[in-house]
mmCIF file of C-alpha atoms in Angstrom:
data_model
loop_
_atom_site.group_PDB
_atom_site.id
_atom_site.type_symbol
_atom_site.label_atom_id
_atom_site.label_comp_id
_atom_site.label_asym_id
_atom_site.label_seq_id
_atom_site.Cartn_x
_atom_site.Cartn_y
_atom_site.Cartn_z
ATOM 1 C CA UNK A 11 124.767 40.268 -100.886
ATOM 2 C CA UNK A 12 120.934 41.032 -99.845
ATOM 3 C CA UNK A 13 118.311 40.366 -102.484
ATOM 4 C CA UNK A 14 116.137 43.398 -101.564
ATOM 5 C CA UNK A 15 113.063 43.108 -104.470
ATOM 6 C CA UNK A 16 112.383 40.236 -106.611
ATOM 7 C CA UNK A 17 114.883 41.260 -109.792
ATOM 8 C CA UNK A 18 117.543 43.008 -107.662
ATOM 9 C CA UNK A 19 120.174 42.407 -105.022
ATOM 10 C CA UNK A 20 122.221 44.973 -103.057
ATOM 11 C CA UNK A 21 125.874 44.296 -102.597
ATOM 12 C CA UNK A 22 127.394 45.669 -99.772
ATOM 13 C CA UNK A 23 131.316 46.486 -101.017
ATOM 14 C CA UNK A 24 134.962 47.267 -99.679
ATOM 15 C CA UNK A 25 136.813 49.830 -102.147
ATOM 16 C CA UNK A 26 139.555 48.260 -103.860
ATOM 17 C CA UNK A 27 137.934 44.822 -104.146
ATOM 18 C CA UNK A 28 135.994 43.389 -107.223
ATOM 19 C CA UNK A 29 132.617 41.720 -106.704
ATOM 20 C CA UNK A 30 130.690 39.419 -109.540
ATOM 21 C CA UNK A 31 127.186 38.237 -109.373
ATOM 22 C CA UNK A 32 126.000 35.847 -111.596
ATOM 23 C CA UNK A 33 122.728 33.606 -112.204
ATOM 24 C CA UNK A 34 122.324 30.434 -110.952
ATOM 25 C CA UNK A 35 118.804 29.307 -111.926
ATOM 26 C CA UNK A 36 116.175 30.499 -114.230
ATOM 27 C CA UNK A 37 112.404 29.635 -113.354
ATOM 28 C CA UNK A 38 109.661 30.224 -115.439
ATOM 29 C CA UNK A 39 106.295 28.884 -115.526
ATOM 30 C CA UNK A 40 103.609 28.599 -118.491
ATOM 31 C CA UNK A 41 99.777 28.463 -118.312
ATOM 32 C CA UNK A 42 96.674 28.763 -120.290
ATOM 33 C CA UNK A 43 95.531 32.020 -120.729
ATOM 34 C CA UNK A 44 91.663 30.821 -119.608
ATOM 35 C CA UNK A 45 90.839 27.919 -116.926
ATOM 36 C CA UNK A 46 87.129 26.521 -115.761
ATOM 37 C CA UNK A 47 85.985 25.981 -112.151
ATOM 38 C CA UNK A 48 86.622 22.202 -112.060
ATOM 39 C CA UNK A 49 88.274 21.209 -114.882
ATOM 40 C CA UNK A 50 91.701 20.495 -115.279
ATOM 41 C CA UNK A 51 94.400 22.248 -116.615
ATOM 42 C CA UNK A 52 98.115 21.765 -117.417
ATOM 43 C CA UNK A 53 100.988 24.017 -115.964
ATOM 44 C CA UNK A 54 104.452 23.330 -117.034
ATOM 45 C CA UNK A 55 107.504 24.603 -114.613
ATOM 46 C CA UNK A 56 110.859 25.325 -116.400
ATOM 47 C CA UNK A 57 114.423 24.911 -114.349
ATOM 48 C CA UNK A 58 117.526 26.135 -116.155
ATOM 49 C CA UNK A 59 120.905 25.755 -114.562
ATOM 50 C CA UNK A 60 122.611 28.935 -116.030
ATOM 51 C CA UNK A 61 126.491 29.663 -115.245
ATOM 52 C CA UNK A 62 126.702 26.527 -112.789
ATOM 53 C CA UNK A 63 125.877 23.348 -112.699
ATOM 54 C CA UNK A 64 122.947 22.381 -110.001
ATOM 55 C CA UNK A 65 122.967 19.167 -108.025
ATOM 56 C CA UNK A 66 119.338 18.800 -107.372
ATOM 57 C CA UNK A 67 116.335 20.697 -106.406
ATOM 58 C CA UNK A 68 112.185 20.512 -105.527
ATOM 59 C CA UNK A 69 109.633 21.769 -107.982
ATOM 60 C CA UNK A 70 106.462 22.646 -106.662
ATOM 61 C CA UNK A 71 103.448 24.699 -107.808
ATOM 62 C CA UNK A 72 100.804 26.822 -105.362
ATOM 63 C CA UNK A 73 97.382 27.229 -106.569
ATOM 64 C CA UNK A 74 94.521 29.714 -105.075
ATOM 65 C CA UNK A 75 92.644 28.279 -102.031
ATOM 66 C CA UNK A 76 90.383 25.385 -102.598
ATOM 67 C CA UNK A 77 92.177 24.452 -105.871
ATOM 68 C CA UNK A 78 93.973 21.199 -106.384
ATOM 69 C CA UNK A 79 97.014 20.088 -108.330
ATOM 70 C CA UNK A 80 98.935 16.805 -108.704
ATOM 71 C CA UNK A 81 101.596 16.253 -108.144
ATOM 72 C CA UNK A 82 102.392 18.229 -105.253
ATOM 73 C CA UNK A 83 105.838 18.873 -105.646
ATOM 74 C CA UNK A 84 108.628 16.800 -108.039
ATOM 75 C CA UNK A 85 112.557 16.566 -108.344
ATOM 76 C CA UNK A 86 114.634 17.495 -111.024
ATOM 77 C CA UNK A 87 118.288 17.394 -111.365
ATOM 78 C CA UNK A 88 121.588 17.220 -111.726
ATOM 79 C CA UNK A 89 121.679 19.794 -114.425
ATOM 80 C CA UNK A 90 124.892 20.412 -116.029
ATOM 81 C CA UNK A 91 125.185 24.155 -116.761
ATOM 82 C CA UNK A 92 122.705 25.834 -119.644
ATOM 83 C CA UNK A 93 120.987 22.520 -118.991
ATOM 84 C CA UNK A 94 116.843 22.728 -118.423
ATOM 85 C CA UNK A 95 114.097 20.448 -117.102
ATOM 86 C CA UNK A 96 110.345 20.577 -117.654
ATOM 87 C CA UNK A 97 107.767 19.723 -114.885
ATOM 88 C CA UNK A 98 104.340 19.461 -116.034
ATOM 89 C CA UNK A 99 101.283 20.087 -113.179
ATOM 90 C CA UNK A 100 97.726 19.395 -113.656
ATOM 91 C CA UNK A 101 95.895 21.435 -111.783
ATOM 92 C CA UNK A 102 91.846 22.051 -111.503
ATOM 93 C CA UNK A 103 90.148 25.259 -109.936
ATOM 94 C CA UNK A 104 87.468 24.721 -107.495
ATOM 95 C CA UNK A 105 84.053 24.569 -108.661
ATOM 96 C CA UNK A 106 82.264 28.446 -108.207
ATOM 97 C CA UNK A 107 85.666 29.701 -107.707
ATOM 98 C CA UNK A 108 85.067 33.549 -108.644
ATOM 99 C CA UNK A 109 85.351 34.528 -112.512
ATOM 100 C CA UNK A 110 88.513 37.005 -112.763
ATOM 101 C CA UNK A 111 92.051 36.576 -112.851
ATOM 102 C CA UNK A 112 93.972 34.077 -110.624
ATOM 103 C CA UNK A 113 97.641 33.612 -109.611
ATOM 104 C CA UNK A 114 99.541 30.419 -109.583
ATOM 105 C CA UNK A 115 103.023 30.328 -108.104
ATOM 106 C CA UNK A 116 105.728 27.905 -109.174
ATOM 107 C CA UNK A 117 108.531 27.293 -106.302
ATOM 108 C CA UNK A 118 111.911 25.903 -106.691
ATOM 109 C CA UNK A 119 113.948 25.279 -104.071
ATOM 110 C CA UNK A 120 117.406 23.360 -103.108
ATOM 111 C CA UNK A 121 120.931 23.520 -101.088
ATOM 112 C CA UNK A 122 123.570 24.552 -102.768
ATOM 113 C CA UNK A 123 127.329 24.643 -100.774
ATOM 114 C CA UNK A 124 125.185 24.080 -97.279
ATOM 115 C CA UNK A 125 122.708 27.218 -98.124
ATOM 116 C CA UNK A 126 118.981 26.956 -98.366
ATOM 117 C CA UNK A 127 117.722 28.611 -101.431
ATOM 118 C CA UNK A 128 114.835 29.025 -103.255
ATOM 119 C CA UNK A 129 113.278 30.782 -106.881
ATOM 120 C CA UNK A 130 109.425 31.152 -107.372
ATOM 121 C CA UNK A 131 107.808 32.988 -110.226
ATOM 122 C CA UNK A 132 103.821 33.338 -111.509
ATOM 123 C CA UNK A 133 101.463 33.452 -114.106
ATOM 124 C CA UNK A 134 97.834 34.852 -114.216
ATOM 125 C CA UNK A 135 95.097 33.272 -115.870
ATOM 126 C CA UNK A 136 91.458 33.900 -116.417
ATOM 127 C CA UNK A 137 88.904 31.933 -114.701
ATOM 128 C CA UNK A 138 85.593 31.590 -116.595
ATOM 129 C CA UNK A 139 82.724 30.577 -115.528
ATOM 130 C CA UNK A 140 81.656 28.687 -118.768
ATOM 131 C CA UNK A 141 77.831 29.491 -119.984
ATOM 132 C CA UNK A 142 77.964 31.387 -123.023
ATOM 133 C CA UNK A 143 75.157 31.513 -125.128
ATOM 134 C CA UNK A 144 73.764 33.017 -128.605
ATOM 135 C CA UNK A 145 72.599 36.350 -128.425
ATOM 136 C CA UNK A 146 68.827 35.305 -129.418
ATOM 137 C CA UNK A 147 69.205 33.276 -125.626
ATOM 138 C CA UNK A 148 70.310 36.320 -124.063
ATOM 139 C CA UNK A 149 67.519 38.982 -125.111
ATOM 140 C CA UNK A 150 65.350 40.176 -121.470
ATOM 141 C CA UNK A 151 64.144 43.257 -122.630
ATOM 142 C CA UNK A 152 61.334 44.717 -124.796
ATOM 143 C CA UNK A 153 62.869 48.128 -126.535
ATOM 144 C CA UNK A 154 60.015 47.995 -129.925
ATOM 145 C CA UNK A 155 56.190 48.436 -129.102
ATOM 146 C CA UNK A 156 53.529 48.718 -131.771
ATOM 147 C CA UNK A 157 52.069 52.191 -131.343
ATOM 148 C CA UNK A 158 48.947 50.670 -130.682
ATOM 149 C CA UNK A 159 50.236 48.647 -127.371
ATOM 150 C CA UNK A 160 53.120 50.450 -125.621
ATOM 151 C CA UNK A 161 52.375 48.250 -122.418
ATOM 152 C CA UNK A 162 55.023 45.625 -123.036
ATOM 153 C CA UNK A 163 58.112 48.469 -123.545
ATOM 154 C CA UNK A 164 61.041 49.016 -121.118
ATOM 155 C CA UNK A 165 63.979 50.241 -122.851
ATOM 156 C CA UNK A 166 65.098 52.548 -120.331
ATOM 157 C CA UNK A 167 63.574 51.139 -116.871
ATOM 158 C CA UNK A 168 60.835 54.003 -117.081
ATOM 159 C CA UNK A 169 58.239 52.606 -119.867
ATOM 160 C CA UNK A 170 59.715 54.178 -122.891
ATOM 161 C CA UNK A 171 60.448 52.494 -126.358
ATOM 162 C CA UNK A 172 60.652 52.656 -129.703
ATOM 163 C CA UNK A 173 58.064 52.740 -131.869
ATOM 164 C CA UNK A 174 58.058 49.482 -134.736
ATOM 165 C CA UNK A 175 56.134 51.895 -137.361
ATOM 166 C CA UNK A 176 58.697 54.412 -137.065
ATOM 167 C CA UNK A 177 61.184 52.125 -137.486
ATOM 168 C CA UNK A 178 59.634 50.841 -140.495
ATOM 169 C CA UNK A 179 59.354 54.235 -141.803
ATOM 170 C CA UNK A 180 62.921 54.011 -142.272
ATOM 171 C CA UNK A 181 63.298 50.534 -143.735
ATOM 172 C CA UNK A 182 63.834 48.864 -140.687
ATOM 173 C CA UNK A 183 61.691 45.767 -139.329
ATOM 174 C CA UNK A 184 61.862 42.116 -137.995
ATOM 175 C CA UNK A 185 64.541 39.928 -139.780
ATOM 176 C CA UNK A 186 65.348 42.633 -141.551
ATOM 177 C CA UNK A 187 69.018 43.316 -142.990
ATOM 178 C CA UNK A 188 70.696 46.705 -141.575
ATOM 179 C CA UNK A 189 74.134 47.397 -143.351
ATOM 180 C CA UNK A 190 76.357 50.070 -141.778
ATOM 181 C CA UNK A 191 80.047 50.316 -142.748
ATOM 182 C CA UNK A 192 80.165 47.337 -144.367
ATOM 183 C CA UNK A 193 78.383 45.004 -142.221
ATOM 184 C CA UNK A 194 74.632 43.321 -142.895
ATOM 185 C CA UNK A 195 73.403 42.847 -139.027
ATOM 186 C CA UNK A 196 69.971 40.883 -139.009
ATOM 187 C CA UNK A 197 67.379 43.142 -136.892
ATOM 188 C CA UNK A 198 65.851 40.415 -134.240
ATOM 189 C CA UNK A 199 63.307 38.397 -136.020
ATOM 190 C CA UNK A 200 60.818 38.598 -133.007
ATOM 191 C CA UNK A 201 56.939 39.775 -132.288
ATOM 192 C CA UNK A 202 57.093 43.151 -131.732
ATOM 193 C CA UNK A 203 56.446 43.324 -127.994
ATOM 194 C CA UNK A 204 58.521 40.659 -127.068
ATOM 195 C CA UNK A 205 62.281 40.866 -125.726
ATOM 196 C CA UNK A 206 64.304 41.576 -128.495
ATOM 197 C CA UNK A 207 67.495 42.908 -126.846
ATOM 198 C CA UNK A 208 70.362 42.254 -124.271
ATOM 199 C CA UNK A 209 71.532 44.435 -122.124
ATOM 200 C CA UNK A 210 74.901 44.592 -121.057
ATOM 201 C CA UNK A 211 75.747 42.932 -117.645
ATOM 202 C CA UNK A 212 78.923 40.706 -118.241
ATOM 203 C CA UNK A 213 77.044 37.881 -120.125
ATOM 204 C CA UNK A 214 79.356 35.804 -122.696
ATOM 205 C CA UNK A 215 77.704 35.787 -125.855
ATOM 206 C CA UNK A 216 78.699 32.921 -128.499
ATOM 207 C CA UNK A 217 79.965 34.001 -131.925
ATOM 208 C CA UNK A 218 82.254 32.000 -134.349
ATOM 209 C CA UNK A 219 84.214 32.157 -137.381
ATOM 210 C CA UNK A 220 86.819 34.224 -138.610
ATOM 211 C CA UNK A 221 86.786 38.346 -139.980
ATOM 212 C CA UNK A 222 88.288 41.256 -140.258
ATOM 213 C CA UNK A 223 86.000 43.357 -138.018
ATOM 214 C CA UNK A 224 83.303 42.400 -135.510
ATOM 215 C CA UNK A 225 80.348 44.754 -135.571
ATOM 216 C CA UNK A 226 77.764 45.633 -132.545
ATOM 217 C CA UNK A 227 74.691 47.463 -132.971
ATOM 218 C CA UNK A 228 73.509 49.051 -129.797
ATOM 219 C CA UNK A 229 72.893 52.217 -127.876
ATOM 220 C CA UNK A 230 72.567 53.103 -124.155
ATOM 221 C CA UNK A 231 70.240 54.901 -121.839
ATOM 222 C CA UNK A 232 70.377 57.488 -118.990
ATOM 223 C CA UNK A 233 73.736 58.806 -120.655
ATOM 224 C CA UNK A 234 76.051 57.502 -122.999
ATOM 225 C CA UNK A 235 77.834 54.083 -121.459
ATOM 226 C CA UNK A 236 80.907 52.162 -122.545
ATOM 227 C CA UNK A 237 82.926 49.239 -120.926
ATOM 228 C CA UNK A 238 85.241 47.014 -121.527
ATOM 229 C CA UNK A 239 84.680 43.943 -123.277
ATOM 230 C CA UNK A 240 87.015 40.616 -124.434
ATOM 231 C CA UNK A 241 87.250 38.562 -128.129
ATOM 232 C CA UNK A 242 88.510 34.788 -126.594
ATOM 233 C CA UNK A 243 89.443 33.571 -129.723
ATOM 234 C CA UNK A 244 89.435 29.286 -130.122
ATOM 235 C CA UNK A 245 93.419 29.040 -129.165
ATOM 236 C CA UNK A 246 92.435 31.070 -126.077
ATOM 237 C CA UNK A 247 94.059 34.331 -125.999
ATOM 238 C CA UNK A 248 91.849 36.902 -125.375
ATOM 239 C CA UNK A 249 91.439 40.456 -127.422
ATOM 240 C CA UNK A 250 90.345 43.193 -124.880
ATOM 241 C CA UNK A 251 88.577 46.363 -126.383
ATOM 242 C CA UNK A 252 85.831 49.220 -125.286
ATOM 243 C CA UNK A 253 82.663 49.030 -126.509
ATOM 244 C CA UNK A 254 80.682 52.474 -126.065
ATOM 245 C CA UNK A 255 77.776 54.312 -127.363
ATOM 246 C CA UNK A 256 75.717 57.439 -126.832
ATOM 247 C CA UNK A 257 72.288 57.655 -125.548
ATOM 248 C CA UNK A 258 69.208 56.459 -127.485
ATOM 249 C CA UNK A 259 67.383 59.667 -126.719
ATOM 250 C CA UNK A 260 67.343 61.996 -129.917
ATOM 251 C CA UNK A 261 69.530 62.351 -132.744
ATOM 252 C CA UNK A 262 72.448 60.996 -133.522
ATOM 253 C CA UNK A 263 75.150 61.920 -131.608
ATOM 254 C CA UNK A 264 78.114 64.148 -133.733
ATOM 255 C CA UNK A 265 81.155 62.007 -134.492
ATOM 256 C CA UNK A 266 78.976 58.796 -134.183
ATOM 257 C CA UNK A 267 78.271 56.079 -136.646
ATOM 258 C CA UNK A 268 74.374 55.553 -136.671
ATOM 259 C CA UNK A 269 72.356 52.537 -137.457
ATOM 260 C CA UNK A 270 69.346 53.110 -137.602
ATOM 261 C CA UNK A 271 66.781 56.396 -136.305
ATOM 262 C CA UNK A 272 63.728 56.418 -135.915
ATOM 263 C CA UNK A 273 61.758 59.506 -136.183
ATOM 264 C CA UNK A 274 59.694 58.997 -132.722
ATOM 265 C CA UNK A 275 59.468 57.205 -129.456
ATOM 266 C CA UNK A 276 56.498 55.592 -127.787
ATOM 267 C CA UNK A 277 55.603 56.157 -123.639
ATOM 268 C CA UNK A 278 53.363 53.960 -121.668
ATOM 269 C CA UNK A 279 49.223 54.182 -122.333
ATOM 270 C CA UNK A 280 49.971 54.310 -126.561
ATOM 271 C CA UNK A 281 51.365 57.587 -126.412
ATOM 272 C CA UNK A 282 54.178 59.009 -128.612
ATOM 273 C CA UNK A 283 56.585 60.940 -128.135
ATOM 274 C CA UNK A 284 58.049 62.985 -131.311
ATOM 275 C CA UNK A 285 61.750 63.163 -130.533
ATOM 276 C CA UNK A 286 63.790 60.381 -132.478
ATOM 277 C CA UNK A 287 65.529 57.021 -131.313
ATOM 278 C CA UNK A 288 68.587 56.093 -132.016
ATOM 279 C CA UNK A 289 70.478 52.656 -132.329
ATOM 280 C CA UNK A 290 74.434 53.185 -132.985
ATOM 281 C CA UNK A 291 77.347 50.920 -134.533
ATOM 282 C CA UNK A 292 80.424 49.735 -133.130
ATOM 283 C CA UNK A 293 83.443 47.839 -134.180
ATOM 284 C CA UNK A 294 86.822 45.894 -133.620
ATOM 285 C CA UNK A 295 89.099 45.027 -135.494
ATOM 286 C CA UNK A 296 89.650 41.144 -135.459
ATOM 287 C CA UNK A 297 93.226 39.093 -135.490
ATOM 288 C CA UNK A 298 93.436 36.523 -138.131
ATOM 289 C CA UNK A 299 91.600 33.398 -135.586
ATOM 290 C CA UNK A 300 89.230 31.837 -135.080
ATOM 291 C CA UNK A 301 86.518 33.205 -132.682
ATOM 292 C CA UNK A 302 84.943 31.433 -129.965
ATOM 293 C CA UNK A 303 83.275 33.827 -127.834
ATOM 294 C CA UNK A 304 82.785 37.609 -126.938
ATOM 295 C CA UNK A 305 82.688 38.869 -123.332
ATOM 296 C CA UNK A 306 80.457 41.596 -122.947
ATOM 297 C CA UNK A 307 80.931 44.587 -120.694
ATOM 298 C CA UNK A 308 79.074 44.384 -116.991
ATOM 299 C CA UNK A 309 76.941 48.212 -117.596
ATOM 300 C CA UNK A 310 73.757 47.157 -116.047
ATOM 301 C CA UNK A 311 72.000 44.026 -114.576
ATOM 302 C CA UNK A 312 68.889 45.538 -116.325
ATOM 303 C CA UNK A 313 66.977 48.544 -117.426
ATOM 304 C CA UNK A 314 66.096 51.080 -114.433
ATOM 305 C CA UNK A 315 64.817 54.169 -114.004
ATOM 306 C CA UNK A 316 67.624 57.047 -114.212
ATOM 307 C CA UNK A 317 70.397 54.179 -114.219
ATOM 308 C CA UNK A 318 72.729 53.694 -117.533
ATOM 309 C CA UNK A 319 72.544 50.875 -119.276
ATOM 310 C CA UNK A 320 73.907 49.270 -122.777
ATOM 311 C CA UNK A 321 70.955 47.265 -124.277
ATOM 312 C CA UNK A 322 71.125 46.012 -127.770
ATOM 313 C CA UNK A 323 68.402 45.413 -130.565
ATOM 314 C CA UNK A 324 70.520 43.296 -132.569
ATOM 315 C CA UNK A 325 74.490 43.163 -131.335
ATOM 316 C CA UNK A 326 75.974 43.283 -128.142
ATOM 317 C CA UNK A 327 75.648 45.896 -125.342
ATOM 318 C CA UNK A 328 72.553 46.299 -126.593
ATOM 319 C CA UNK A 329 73.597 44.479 -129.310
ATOM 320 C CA UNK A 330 74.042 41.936 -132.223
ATOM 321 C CA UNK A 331 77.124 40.971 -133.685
ATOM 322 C CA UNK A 332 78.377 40.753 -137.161
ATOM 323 C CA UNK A 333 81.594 39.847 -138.838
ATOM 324 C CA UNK A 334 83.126 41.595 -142.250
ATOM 325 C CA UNK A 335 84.581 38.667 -144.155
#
């Protein structure tokens, strides 16, 4: 008998003989679903004796590179049949280890009737790099110029914005409430002028409390953008979804839920440009948990000529978040 992949053995048989295989150990290993660069976490390695009994064997757990974990390997056994045993690992990822998913290994190993033989399974978790912060923190880029001072605008990386009198045409203004499907966003409560957006580029933005949906107001440039993005809720599983939108440049798109239009644009040296702006909505639906942060898609490390981005005037990608209660 041969194992040949790592849930099947081949069996190499005489005709007229009967061959059983059976389990002798079950391995499985249990992890957070998130982990920091240097702080600990807690691993916990569980050996089940199935159809036979096992004498004794090593439990050990391998971590990425530059990681530590105590202790480095333990004993458990004799296990009578169906019997299990827990091992429980700290371990700690190194400080700037790389934000992404990581692999920990947990080996067991023994002799059983003179053979060497060993089980090892895994688990993925997320390293995070910690830092998230409210969305007013995260704003670095002007999208609303008075029509009087275009200078300061940059929505799209080529001088353009949106004008703040045609946006308060429409009803819309600092701190002002925008409702779309349900949801009252707060417009940024800034000097027109002044950054009053985020754009997109893998930031973690903080947002709490508990809802049915979670709302984003925001719009992209150069071409309609989208990306994925992550709920981590406070138990720390994570909620992966896409957040997309259409481009800012003219009307709303067809099919799309629209925030807020205003009826013209502004261009460097105070001139206008009469073809609307748009800012677009988008949702998730929430499990029942508490919410501890939102992870927002990596589109663009900032505006640029010709380049797509996902800024936000008040909810994520451009962006500002809202929760239905």
């Amino acid at each position: 008998m041969e194992k040949t992949e790592p849930d099947a053995v081949e069996i190499t048989a005489q005709a007229g003989h009967t061959y059983r295989a059976f389990a002798l150990q079950k391995v499985t290993v249990t992890a957070p679903v998130e982990v920091t660069p240097g702080d600990e976490a807690k691993a916990e390695v569980t050996v089940k004796a199935v159809e036979e009994s096992l004498a004794s064997a090593t439990v050990s757990l391998t971590v990425p590179e530059g990681w530590t974990v105590t202790p480095e390997q333990a004993n458990v056994g004799p296990l009578a049949a169906d019997a299990t045993a827990k091992v429980e690992f700290t371990f700690t990822p190194a400080e700037g280890a790389a934000t992404g998913t990581a692999v920990i290994t947990a080996v067991v190993g023994g002799t059983e009737a003179g053979e060497d033989w060993s089980v090892s399974t895994q688990a993925t978790v997320q390293v995070w790099g910690g830092g998230e912060k409210p969305l007013e923190e995260l704003f670095s880029n002007v999208a609303v110029t008075d029509d009087t001072n275009t200078a300061p605008g940059n929505f799209d990386g080529n001088g353009a914005s949106i004008s703040a009198q045609a946006l308060a045409s429409v009803g819309v203004t600092p701190g002002a409430t925008v409702t779309v499907n349900g949801l009252n966003f707060t417009w940024p409560d800034v000097t027109v002028g002044t950054p009053d957006n985020a754009i997109a580029s893998g930031q973690s933005l903080k947002v709490t409390g508990t809802g049915k949906t979670l709302g984003f107001l925001l719009t992209g440039t150069y071409g309609a953008v989208s990306g994925p993005a992550t709920v981590v809720y406070k138990d720390g599983t994570r909620q992966t979804f896409t957040l997309s939108s259409p481009d800012w440049y003219g009307a709303p798109s067809s099919g799309s839920a629209a925030a807020a239009v205003a009826p013209y644009q502004n261009r460097p040296n105070n001139q206008r440009q009469n073809t609307p702006a748009t800012i677009y909505y988008s949702g998730v639906a929430l499990q029942n948990k508490e919410i501890s942060r939102v992870d927002l898609p990596n589109i663009s490390a900032g505006a640029a000529n010709g380049r797509p981005t996902s800024p936000s005037t008040p909810a994520p990608p451009r962006s500002t978040p809202a929760r239905s209660p």
